[in-house]
Each structure stands twice: as C-alpha cells, then as structure tokens.
Short mmCIF file of C-alpha atoms in Angstrom, two decimals:
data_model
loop_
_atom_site.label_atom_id
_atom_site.label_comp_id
_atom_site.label_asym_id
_atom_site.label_seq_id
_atom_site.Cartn_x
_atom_site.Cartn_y
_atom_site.Cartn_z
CA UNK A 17 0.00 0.00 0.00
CA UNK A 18 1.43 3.40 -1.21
CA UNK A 19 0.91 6.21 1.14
CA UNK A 20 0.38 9.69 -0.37
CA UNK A 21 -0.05 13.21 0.73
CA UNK A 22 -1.38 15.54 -1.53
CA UNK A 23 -0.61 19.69 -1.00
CA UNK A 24 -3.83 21.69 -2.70
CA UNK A 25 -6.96 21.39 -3.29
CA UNK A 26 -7.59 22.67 -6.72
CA UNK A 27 -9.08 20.87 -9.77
CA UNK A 28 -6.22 18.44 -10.35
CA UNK A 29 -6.06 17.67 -7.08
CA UNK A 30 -9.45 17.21 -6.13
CA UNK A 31 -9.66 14.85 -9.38
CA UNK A 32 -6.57 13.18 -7.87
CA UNK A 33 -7.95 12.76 -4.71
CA UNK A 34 -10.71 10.74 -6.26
CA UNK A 35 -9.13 8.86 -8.62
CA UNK A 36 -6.79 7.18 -5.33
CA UNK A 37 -9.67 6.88 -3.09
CA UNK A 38 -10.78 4.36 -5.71
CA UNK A 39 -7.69 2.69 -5.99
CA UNK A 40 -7.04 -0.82 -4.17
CA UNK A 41 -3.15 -0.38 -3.35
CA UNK A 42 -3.15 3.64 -2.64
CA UNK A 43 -4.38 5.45 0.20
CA UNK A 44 -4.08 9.25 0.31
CA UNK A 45 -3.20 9.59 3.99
CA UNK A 46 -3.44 13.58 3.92
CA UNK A 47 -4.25 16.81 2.37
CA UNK A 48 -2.22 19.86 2.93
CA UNK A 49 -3.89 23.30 1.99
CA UNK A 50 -2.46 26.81 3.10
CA UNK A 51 -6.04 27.89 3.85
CA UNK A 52 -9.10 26.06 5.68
CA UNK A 53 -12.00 26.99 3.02
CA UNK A 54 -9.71 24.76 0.03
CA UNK A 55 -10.19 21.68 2.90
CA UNK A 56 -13.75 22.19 3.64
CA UNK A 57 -15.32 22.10 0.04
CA UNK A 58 -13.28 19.03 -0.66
CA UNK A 59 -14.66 15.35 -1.07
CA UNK A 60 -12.51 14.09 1.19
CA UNK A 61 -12.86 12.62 4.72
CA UNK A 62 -9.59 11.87 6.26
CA UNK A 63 -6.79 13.76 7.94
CA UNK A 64 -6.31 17.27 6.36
CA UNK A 65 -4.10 20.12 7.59
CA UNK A 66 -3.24 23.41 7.08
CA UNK A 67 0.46 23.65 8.72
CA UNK A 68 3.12 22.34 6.79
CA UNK A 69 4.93 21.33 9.75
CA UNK A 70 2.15 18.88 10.35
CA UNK A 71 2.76 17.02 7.49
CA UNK A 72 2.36 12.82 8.15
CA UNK A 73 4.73 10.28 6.86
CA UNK A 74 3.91 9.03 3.40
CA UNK A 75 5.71 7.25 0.43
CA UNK A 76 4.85 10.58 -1.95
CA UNK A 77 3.93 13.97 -1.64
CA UNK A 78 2.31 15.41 -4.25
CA UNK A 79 1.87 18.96 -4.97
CA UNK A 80 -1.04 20.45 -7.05
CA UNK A 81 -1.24 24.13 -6.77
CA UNK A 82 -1.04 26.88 -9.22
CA UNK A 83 1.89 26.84 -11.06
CA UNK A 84 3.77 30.00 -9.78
CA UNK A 85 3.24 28.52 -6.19
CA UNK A 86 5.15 25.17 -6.63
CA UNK A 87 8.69 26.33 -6.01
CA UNK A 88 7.52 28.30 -3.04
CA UNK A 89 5.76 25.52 -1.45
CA UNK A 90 8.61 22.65 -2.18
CA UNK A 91 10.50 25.14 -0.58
CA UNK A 92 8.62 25.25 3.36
CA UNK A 93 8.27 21.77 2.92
CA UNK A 94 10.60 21.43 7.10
CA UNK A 95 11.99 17.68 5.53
CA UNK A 96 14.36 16.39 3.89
CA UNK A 97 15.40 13.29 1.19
CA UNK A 98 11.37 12.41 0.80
CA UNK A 99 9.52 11.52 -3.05
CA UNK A 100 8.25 15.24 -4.19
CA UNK A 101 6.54 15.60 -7.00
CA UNK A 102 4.24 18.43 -8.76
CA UNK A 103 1.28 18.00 -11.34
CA UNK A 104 2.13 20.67 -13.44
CA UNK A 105 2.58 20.39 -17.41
CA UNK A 106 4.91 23.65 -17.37
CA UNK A 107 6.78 23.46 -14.61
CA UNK A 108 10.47 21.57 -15.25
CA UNK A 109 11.69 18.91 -12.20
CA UNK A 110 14.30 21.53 -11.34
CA UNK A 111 12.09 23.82 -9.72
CA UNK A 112 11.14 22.02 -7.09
CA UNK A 113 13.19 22.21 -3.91
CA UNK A 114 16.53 20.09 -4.55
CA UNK A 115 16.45 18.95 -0.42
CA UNK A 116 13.83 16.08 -1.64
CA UNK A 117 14.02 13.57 -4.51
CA UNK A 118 11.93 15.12 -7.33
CA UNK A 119 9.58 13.68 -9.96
CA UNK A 120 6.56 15.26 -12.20
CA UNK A 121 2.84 13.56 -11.79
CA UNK A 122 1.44 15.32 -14.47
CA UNK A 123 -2.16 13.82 -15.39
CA UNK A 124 -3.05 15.20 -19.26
CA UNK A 125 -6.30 16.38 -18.98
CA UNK A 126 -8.51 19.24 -18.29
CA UNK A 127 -10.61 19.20 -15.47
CA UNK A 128 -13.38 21.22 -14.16
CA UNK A 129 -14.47 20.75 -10.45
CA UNK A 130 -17.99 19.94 -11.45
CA UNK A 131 -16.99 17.60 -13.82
CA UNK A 132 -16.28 14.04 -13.36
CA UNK A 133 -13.30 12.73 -15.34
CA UNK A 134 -12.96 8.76 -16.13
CA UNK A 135 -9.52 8.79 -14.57
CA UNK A 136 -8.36 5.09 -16.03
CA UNK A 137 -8.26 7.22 -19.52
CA UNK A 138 -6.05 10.29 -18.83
CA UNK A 139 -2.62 10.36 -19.88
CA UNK A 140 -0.07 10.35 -16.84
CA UNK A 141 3.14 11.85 -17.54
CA UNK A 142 5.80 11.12 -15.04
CA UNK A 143 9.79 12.19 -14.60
CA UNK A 144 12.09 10.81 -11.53
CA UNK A 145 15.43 11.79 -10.86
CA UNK A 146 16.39 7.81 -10.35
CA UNK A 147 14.75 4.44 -10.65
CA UNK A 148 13.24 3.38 -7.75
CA UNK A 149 10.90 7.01 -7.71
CA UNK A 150 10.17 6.07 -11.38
CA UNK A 151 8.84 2.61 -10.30
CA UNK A 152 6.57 4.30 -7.36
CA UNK A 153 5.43 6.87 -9.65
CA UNK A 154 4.49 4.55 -12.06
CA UNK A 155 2.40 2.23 -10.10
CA UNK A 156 0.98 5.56 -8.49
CA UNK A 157 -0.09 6.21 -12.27
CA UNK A 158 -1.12 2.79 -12.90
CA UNK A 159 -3.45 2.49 -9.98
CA UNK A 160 -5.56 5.63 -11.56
CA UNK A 161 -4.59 5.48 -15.63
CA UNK A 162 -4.31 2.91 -18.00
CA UNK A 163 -2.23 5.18 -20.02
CA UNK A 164 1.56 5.65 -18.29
CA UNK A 165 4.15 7.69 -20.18
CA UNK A 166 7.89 8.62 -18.85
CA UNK A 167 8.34 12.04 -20.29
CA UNK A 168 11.44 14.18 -18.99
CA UNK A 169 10.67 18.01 -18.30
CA UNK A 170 11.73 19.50 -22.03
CA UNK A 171 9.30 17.00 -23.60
CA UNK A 172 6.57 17.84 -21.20
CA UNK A 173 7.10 21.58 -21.96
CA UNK A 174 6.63 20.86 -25.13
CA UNK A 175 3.66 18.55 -24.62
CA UNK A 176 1.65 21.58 -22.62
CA UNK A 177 2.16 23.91 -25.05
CA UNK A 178 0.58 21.37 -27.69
CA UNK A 179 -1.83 20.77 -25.15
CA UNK A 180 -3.03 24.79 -25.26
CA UNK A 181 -3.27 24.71 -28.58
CA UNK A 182 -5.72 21.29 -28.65
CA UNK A 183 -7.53 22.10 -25.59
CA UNK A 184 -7.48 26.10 -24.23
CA UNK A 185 -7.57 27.55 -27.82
CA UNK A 186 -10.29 24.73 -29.54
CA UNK A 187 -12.38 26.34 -26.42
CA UNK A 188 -11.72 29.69 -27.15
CA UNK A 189 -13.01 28.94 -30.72
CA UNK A 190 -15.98 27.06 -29.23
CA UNK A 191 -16.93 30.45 -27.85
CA UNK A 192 -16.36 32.38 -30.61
CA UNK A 193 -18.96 30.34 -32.32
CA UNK A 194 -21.27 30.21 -29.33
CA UNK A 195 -21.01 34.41 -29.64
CA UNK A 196 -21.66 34.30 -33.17
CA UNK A 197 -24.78 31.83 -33.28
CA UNK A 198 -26.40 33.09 -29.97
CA UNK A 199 -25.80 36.92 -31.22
CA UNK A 200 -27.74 35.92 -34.47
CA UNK A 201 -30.44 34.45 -32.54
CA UNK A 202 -29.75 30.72 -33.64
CA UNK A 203 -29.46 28.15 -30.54
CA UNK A 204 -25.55 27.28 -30.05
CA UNK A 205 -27.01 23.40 -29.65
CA UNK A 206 -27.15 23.29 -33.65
CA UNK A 207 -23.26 23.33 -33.81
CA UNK A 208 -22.68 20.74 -31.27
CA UNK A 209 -23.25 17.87 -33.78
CA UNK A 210 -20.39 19.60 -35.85
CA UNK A 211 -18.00 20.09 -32.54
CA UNK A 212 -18.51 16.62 -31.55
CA UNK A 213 -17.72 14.95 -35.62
CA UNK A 214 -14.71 17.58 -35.73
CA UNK A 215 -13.23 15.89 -32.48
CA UNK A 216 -14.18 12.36 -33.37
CA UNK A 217 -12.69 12.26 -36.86
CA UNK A 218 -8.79 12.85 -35.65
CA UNK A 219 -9.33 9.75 -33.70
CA UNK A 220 -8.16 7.39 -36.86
CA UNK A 221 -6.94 10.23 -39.18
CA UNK A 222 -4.14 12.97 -38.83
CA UNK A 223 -5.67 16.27 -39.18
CA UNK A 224 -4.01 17.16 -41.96
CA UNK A 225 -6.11 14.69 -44.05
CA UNK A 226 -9.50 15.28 -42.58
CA UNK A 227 -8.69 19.86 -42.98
CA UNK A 228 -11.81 20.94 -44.47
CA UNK A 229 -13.05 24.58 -44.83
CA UNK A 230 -12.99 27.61 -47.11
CA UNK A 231 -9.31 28.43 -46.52
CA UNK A 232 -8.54 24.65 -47.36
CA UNK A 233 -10.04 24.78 -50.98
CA UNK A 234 -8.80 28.39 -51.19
CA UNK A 235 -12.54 29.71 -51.69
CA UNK A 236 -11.14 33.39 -51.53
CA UNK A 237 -15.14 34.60 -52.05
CA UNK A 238 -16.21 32.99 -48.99
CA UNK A 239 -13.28 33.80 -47.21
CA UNK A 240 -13.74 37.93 -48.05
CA UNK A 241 -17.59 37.77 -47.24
CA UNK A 242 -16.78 35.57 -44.12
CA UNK A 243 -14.44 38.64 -43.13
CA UNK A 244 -17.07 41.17 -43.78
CA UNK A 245 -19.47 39.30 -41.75
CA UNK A 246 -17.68 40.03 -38.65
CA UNK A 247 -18.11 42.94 -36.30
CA UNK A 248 -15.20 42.29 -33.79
CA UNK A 249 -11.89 43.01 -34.82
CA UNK A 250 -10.05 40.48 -32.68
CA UNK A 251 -12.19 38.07 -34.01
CA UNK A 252 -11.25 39.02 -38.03
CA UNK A 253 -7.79 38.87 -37.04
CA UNK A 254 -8.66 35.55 -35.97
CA UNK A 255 -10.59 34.33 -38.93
CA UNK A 256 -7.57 35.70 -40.96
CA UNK A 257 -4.77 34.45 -39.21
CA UNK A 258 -5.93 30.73 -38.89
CA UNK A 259 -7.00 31.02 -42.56
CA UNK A 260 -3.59 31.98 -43.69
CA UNK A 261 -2.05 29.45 -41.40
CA UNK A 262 -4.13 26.84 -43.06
CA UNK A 263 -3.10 28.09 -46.61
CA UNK A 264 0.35 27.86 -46.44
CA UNK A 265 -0.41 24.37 -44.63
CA UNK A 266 -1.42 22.86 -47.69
CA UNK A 267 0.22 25.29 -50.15
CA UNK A 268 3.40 24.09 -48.32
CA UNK A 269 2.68 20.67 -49.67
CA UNK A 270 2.00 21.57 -52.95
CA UNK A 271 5.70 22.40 -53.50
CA UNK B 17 -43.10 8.86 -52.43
CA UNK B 18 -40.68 11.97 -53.05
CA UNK B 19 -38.24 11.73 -56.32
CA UNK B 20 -35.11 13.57 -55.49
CA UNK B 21 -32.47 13.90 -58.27
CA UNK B 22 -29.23 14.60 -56.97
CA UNK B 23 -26.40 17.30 -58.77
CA UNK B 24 -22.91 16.50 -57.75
CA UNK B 25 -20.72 13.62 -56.40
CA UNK B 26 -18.71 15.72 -54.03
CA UNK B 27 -18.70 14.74 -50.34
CA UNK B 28 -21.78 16.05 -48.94
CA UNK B 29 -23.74 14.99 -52.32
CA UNK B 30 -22.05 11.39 -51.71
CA UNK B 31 -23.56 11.31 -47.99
CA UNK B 32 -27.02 12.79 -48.59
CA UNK B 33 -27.79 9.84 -51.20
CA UNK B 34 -26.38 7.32 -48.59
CA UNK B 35 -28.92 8.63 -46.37
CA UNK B 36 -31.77 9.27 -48.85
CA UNK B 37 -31.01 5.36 -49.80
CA UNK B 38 -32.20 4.18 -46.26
CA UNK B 39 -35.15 6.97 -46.04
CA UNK B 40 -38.50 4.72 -46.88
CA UNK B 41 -40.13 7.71 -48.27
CA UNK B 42 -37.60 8.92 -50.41
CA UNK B 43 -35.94 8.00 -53.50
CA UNK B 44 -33.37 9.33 -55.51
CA UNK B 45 -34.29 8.46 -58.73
CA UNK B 46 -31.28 10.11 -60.67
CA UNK B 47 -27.69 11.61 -60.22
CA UNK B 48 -26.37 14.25 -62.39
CA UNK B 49 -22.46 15.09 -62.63
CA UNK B 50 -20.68 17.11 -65.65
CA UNK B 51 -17.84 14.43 -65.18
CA UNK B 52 -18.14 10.71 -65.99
CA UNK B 53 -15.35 10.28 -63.12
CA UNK B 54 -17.38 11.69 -60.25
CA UNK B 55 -20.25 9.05 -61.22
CA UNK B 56 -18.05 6.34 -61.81
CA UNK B 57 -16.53 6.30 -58.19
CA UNK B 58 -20.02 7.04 -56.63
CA UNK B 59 -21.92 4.49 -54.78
CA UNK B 60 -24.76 4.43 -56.12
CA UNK B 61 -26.54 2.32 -58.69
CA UNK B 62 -29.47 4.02 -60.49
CA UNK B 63 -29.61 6.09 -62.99
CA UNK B 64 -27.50 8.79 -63.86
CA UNK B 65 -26.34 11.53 -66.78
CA UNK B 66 -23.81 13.92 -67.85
CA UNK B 67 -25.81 15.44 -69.69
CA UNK B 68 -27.90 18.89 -68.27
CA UNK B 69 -30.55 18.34 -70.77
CA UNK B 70 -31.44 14.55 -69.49
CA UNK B 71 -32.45 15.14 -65.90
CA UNK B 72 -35.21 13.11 -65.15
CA UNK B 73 -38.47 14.71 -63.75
CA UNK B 74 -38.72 14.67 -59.71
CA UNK B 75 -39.89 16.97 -56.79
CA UNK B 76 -36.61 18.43 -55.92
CA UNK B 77 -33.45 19.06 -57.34
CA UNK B 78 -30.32 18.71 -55.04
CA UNK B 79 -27.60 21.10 -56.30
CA UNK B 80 -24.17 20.06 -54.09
CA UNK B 81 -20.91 21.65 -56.07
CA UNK B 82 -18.52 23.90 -55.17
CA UNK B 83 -19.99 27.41 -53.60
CA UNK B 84 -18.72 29.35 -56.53
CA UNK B 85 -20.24 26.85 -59.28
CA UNK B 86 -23.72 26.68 -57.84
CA UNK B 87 -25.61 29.89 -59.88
CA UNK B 88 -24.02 28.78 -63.22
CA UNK B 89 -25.20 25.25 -62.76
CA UNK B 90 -28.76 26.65 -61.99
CA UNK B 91 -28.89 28.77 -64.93
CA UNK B 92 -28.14 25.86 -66.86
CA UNK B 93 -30.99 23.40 -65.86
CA UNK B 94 -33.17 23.60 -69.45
CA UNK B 95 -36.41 23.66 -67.24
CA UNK B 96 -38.46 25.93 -65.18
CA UNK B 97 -41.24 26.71 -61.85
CA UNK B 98 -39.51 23.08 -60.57
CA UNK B 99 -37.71 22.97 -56.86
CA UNK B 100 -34.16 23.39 -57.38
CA UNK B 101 -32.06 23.48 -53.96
CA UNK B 102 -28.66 23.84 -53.09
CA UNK B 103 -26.72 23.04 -50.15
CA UNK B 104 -24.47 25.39 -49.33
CA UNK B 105 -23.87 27.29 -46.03
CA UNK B 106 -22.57 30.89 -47.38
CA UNK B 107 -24.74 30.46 -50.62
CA UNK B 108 -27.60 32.95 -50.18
CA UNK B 109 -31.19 31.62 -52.18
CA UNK B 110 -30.98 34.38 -54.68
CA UNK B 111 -27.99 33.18 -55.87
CA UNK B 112 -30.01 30.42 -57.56
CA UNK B 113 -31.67 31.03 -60.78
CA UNK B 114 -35.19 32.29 -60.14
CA UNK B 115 -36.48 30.56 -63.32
CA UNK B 116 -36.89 27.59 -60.70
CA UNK B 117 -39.12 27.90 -57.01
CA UNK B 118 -35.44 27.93 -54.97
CA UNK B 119 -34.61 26.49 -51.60
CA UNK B 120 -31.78 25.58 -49.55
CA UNK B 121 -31.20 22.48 -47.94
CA UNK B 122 -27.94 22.62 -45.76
CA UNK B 123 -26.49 20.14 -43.50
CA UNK B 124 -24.73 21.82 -40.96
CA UNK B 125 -21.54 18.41 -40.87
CA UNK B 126 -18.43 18.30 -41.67
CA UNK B 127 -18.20 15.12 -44.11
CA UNK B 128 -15.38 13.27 -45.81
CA UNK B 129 -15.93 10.45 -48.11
CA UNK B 130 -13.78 7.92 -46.54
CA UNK B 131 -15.58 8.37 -42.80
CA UNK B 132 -19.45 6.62 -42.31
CA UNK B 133 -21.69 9.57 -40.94
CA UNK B 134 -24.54 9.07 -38.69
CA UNK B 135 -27.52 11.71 -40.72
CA UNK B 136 -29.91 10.91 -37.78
CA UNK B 137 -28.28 13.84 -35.49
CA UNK B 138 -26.92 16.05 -38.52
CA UNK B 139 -29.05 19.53 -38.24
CA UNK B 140 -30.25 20.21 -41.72
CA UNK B 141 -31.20 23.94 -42.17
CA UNK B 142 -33.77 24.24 -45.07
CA UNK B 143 -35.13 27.41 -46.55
CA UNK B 144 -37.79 27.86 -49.39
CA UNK B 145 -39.96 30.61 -51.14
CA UNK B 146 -43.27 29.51 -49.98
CA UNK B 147 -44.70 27.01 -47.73
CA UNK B 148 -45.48 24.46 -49.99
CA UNK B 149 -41.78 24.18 -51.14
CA UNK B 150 -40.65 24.14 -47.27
CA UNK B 151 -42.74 21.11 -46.61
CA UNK B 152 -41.21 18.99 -49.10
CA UNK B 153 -37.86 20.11 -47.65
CA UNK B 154 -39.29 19.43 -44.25
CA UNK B 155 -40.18 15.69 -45.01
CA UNK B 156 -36.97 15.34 -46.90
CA UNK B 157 -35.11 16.48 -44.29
CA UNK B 158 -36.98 14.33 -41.38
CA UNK B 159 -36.55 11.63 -43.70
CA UNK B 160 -33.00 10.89 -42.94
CA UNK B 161 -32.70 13.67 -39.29
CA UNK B 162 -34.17 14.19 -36.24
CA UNK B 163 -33.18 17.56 -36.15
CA UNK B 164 -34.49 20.02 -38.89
CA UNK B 165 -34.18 23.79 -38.69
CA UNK B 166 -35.81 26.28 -40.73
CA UNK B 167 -32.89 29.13 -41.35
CA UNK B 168 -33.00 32.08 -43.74
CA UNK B 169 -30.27 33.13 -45.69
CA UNK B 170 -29.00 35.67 -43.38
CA UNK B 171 -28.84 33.49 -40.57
CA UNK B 172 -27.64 30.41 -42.52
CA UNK B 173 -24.59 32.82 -43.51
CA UNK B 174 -23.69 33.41 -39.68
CA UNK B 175 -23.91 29.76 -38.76
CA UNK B 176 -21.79 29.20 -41.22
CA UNK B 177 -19.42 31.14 -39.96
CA UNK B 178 -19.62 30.05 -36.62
CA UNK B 179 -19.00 26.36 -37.99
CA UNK B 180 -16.02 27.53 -39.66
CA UNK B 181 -14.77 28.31 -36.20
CA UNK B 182 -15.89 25.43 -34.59
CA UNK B 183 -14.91 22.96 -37.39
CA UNK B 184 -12.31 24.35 -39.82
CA UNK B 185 -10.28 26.37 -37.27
CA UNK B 186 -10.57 23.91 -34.87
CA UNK B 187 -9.23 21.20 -36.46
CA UNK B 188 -6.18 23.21 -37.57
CA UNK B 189 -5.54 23.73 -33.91
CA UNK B 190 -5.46 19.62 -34.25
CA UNK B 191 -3.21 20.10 -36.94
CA UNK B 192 -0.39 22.06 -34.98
CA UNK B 193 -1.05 20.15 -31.92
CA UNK B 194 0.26 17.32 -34.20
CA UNK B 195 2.78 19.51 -35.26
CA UNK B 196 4.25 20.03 -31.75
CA UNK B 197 3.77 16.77 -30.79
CA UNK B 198 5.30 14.79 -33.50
CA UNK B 199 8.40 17.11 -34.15
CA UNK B 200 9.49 16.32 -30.19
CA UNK B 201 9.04 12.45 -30.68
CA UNK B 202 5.87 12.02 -28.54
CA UNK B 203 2.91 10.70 -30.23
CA UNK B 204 0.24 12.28 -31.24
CA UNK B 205 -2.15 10.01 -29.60
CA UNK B 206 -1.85 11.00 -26.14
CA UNK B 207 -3.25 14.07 -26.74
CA UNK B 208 -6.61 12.28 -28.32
CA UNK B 209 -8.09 12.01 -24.46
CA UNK B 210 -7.89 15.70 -24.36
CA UNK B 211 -9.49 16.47 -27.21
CA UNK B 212 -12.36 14.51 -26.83
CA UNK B 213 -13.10 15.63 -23.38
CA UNK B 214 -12.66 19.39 -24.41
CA UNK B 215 -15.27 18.75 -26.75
CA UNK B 216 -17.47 16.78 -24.25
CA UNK B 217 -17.25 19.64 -21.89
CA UNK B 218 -19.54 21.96 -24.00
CA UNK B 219 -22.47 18.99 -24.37
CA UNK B 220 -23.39 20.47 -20.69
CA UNK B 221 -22.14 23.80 -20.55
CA UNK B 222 -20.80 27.16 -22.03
CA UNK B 223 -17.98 27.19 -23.51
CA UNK B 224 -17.26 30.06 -21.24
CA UNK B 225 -17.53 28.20 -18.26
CA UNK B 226 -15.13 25.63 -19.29
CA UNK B 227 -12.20 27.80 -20.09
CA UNK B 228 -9.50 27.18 -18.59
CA UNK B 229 -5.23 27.59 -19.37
CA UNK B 230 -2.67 30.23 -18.84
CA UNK B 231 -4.71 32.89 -20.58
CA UNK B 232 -7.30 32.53 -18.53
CA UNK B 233 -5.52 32.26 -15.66
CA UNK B 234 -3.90 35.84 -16.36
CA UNK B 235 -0.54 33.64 -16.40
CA UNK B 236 2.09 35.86 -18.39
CA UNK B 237 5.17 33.65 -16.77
CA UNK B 238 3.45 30.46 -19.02
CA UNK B 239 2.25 32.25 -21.89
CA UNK B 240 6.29 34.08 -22.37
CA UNK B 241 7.71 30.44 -22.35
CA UNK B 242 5.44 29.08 -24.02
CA UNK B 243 5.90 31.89 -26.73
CA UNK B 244 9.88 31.36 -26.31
CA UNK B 245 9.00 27.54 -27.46
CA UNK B 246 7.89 28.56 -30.10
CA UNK B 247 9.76 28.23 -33.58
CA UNK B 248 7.18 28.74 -36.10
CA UNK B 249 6.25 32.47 -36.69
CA UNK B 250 2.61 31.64 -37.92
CA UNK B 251 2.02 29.24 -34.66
CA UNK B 252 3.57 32.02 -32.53
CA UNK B 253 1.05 34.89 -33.80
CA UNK B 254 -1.28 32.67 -33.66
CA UNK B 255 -0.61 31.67 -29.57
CA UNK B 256 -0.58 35.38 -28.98
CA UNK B 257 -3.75 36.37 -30.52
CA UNK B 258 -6.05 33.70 -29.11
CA UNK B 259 -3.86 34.48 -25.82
CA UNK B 260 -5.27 38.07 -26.21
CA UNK B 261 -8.90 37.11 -27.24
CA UNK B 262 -9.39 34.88 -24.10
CA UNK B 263 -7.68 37.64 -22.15
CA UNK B 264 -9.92 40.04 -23.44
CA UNK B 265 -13.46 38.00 -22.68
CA UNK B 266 -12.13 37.61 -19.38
CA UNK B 267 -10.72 40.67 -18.75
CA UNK B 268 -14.50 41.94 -19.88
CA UNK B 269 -15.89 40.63 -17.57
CA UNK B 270 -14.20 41.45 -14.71
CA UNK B 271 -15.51 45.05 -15.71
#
C-alpha cells in the first residue's frame, strides 16, 4: 500500500484525490492546503491540515497548486530526502526544492471541479530523478490510468504547449462560435453535432487529411464575405490568421 | 413517395444519397455530374447523366458543387417553376436562378468520403420561397434527421461562420497540436483524451464556463515560455492572438 499526501486542493487535485480513493493499493493519507476553506469544500474525509509542519509520513507527496506557487511551497516543505513531486505540465523537475528527490505527476487532462473525469483514460506523464521514484510513480499512475508515459521536463514543456493549442484555444473557438450563433439568434445546440464529428474524426486520421473549410479549398469569395461578416476586430484577425495558417499548410505541400 | 435527383458527387452529395437510400419515403431516382469520373466512383446504382438536358423529372433538385459553381449550374438546368435546392452554407437563395421555385437544404456536418456519418443527429437547415416548397424540404429532411431547422439566408450565412470556427479552425488547432507533438518524438495520440473531453465539456455547458489555461488564468510567466518555445512564426502569432482574445473576454468581464 502506497501512502500519499497531496498539497492543494484545486481541480487536479481534487480529481486526484478521487481517482486514489478508488484505488485498491493507494491510500491518500493527507491533504495539505495553506487555507481552511480549500479543505472544507473538498470530497474528502480523512486527515487534512493546514500547517506544513504537520505534514504525516507518506511514500509521496504530491503537490497540485497553481503553477507559480510550486517552487515556493517545495521550498517550506521542514523535511528532507522524501519523493516530491508536482502536477504541473509547465513546470520543469528543477524547480522544485533540490532537499527532496523530485519527480513530475502530471495527469493530461482538463478538469473542471464539477466535472467528473474517467480517470483510467487520462494520460499520466511522469519524470524521476532515479529508478526506484520512477517505479513508485508509475504504479501511483497505474493504480488511476491505464495510459503511463515517462516524459522528462523538455518533452513535457513541449507537450503543454501542444496541449493549449488542442484544448485552451479549440475552447476559445468554441466560444467564438457560441457568440456568433447566440448573437444571431440561432441556438448554439445546432453546432454541437459539428464540434462533436470535428473531435471524433482525428481519432483514426491525422488532421491534416480530414482539414476541411474555405481556406482549405482556397474559396477566396467565402473567405472575403466571411471577413465582412464580422463585427469584432479580434475576431477578423482571428478568422484571418488561422486562414492563412491553413493556406500555407497545404500550399506548403504543394511544392 | 418523393423523387429527389441529386447534382454533384462531391462529399456532402455522396452522404445525402447514402442517407436518402435508407429513407422509406424517399428515393433518388437520378444523379447528375458534368464528369463521368465523379459518377463512376459514386456508390450508387441508379440512374445517372452527364448530360444537363437529361435530368429526369422529380420533386426536388439537389444542387451540391462547389460554392462558386452553384448559380451557373442553376442557370443551366433547361427547365423551369420546378424545386431546385442547393446546399451550401454561405450560398444565399438568390444566388439560384429564379427561373426555378429555390430552396436551400444545408447540413450543418463536416463530411469526408472515406468516414461513415450518422444523418440521424446532422441539423439540416432548409429554406424555401413559400410554404409548400418548405414542406417537401421538411419531409426530406426528417426523412434521414431528427433535427431540422428552418434558417433564412442571413442566418444560414452566420452559422456558417460560426462552424467555420468550430470545425475548420478547430481542427487546424489539431493540426499544430500534431505539429508540436510529432516534431518532439511524442505521439500524437496521447493528446486524443484531451481532445475529446474538451469537446465533451460543451455537451453540458458554455464554452465560457469551461475555459480554462494560462490565458485565462492571467498567467504571463506560461504564456512568455510558451511563446519562447515557439519556432514557427505563424504558430507564434497565432498563440498570442487567441492568448489576447481569451484575455480580453475575461478581462471583460471582470468590468
């Protein structure tokens, strides 16, 4: 049985929290928040504290706060030579305080508190500084994920940033069109069909084959009147951008 | 029994007599393509011309070609005061040849000929001259959905736009998520669990609510290394202006 304390009690970690609760060879022992409220609205019943010199004995500590806070909090942590690990996709291994053995627990997902997330499907990215903290924070992984992948800290970088892109900015866009189709009076519901097709066909394809669209056939008409039907100018500057990114996509190819 | 005669073999022309095969109260009793080609890879049996001056007689006309090729193939049907549709989203009604009664009869999907689509949950947006004519596009368009909206031109235009968003854009945001991925050796698969719950999220709730990232989050230390990551001039403008547009509908808010 692996004991675990997790610090925070944000999205991730509530999600965490859980996703071990349901495991058969985990037991969170402890959560660690700086302030009472965090503690209260959790779904948790055991020990929870909000002094870091309170912290109980555990095989791993894992710490899910905002990213800016990590360092800080690895930091105040009063031992020494322990498993510490963050959940964060941006942060390297290197910021966290060198006193403990690192690692990354970095679960590839996005997660909203009212949300439930099938856990056994996300993506966990892990990093250890040696072998034997790989091999706990894999079977930490394995107990919630079916999916397990050692990725070191310039990888993962690299893998958040694709992650905006696929994630933050497709919702972004998802809004945009929710503007557009509510400000015209037509129910956004008529688009989810679309949404959902858009996200389903990638899951045998590349994107590249299944790129569809007026800037794809390089319909310059509907492109101009598509630009004249919008009022906001961020949003034309969008339209514009991604449409010349998509041209030079596939006139790239064409050379 | 309605007689539908379909013009074009392109994708969405390809789909609509899949579905218009399985309808019991419809039948497609001809297809029409200026190429021999696009008829000879089509799958569909009955009868079918190359010729303008052969169509066969039937309650509606199904024009699905290229945006820009739509009025010149109306002009050319030799007959008149028949139903003659198209199926364009950014393809107003008048740009149909008025010799005919004209209608539109969009499906708001993103199709490609290679992937199955289910028609039952497609929204088709029809729009006719008089009520008579939107009935038969009604019972055509129940025929093979459950969801049938009647959209005028105006609006159709809009929602069009919105599903370029949605859609095209979106799935370029696939495209350099690939990108990303690929170039650093991690595969492009483990970002697939992402995607698909980013576009669950929205079944439920607003896009709005469901933002989440270092934009959101007002996090300038993320977004300036993520930026920094960044090799491609195109992907880099386009991080900052979506950056900037979530800002900004946050930022609004607050106000």
């Amino acid at each position: 049985m692996y004991r675990v304390v997790i610090l925070g009690t944000g999205n991730v970690a509530t999600h965490l929290i859980q996703a071990f609760e349901k495991a058969s060879n985990v037991e969170v022992v402890q959560v660690f928040n700086r302030s009472k409220k965090g503690l209260e609205s959790l779904p948790f019943a055991g020990n929870s504290t909000t002094d870091i010199n309170h912290l109980m004995e555990a095989d791993c500590y894992i710490i899910s706060v905002p990213d800016d806070a990590v360092q800080e909090l690895s930091e105040s942590i009063p031992f020494s030579n322990r498993l510490v690990v963050h959940t964060s996709g941006s942060v390297s291994l290197n910021e966290l305080n060198s006193k403990n053995r690192r690692g990354v627990f970095y679960p590839l997902q996005t997660f909203s508190k009212e949300r439930a997330v099938d856990f056994s499907v996300v993506p966990i990215c892990i990093e250890a500084e040696n072998s034997i903290d790989l091999k706990v924070l894999n079977e930490l992984a394995s107990s919630v994920s079916k999916s397990v992948y050692e990725v070191n800290s310039e990888k993962r970088k690299q893998l958040h940033l694709a992650a905006v892109f696929v994630c933050n900015f497709v919702n972004h866009l998802y809004q945009i069109g929710f503007d557009l189709s509510e400000k015209n009076g037509i129910p956004f519901s008529i688009l989810k069909p679309l949404i959902k097709e858009t996200a389903a066909k990638i899951e045998n394809a590349s994107p590249k084959e299944m790129q569809t669209g007026p800037a794809k056939r390089n319909d310059q008409n509907t492109i101009e009147k598509h630009l004249n039907l919008l009022e906001q100018p961020l949003q034309k500057e969008i339209y514009k951008l991604l449409s010349q990114s998509i041209q030079e996509t596939y006139g790239r190819e064409k050379l």
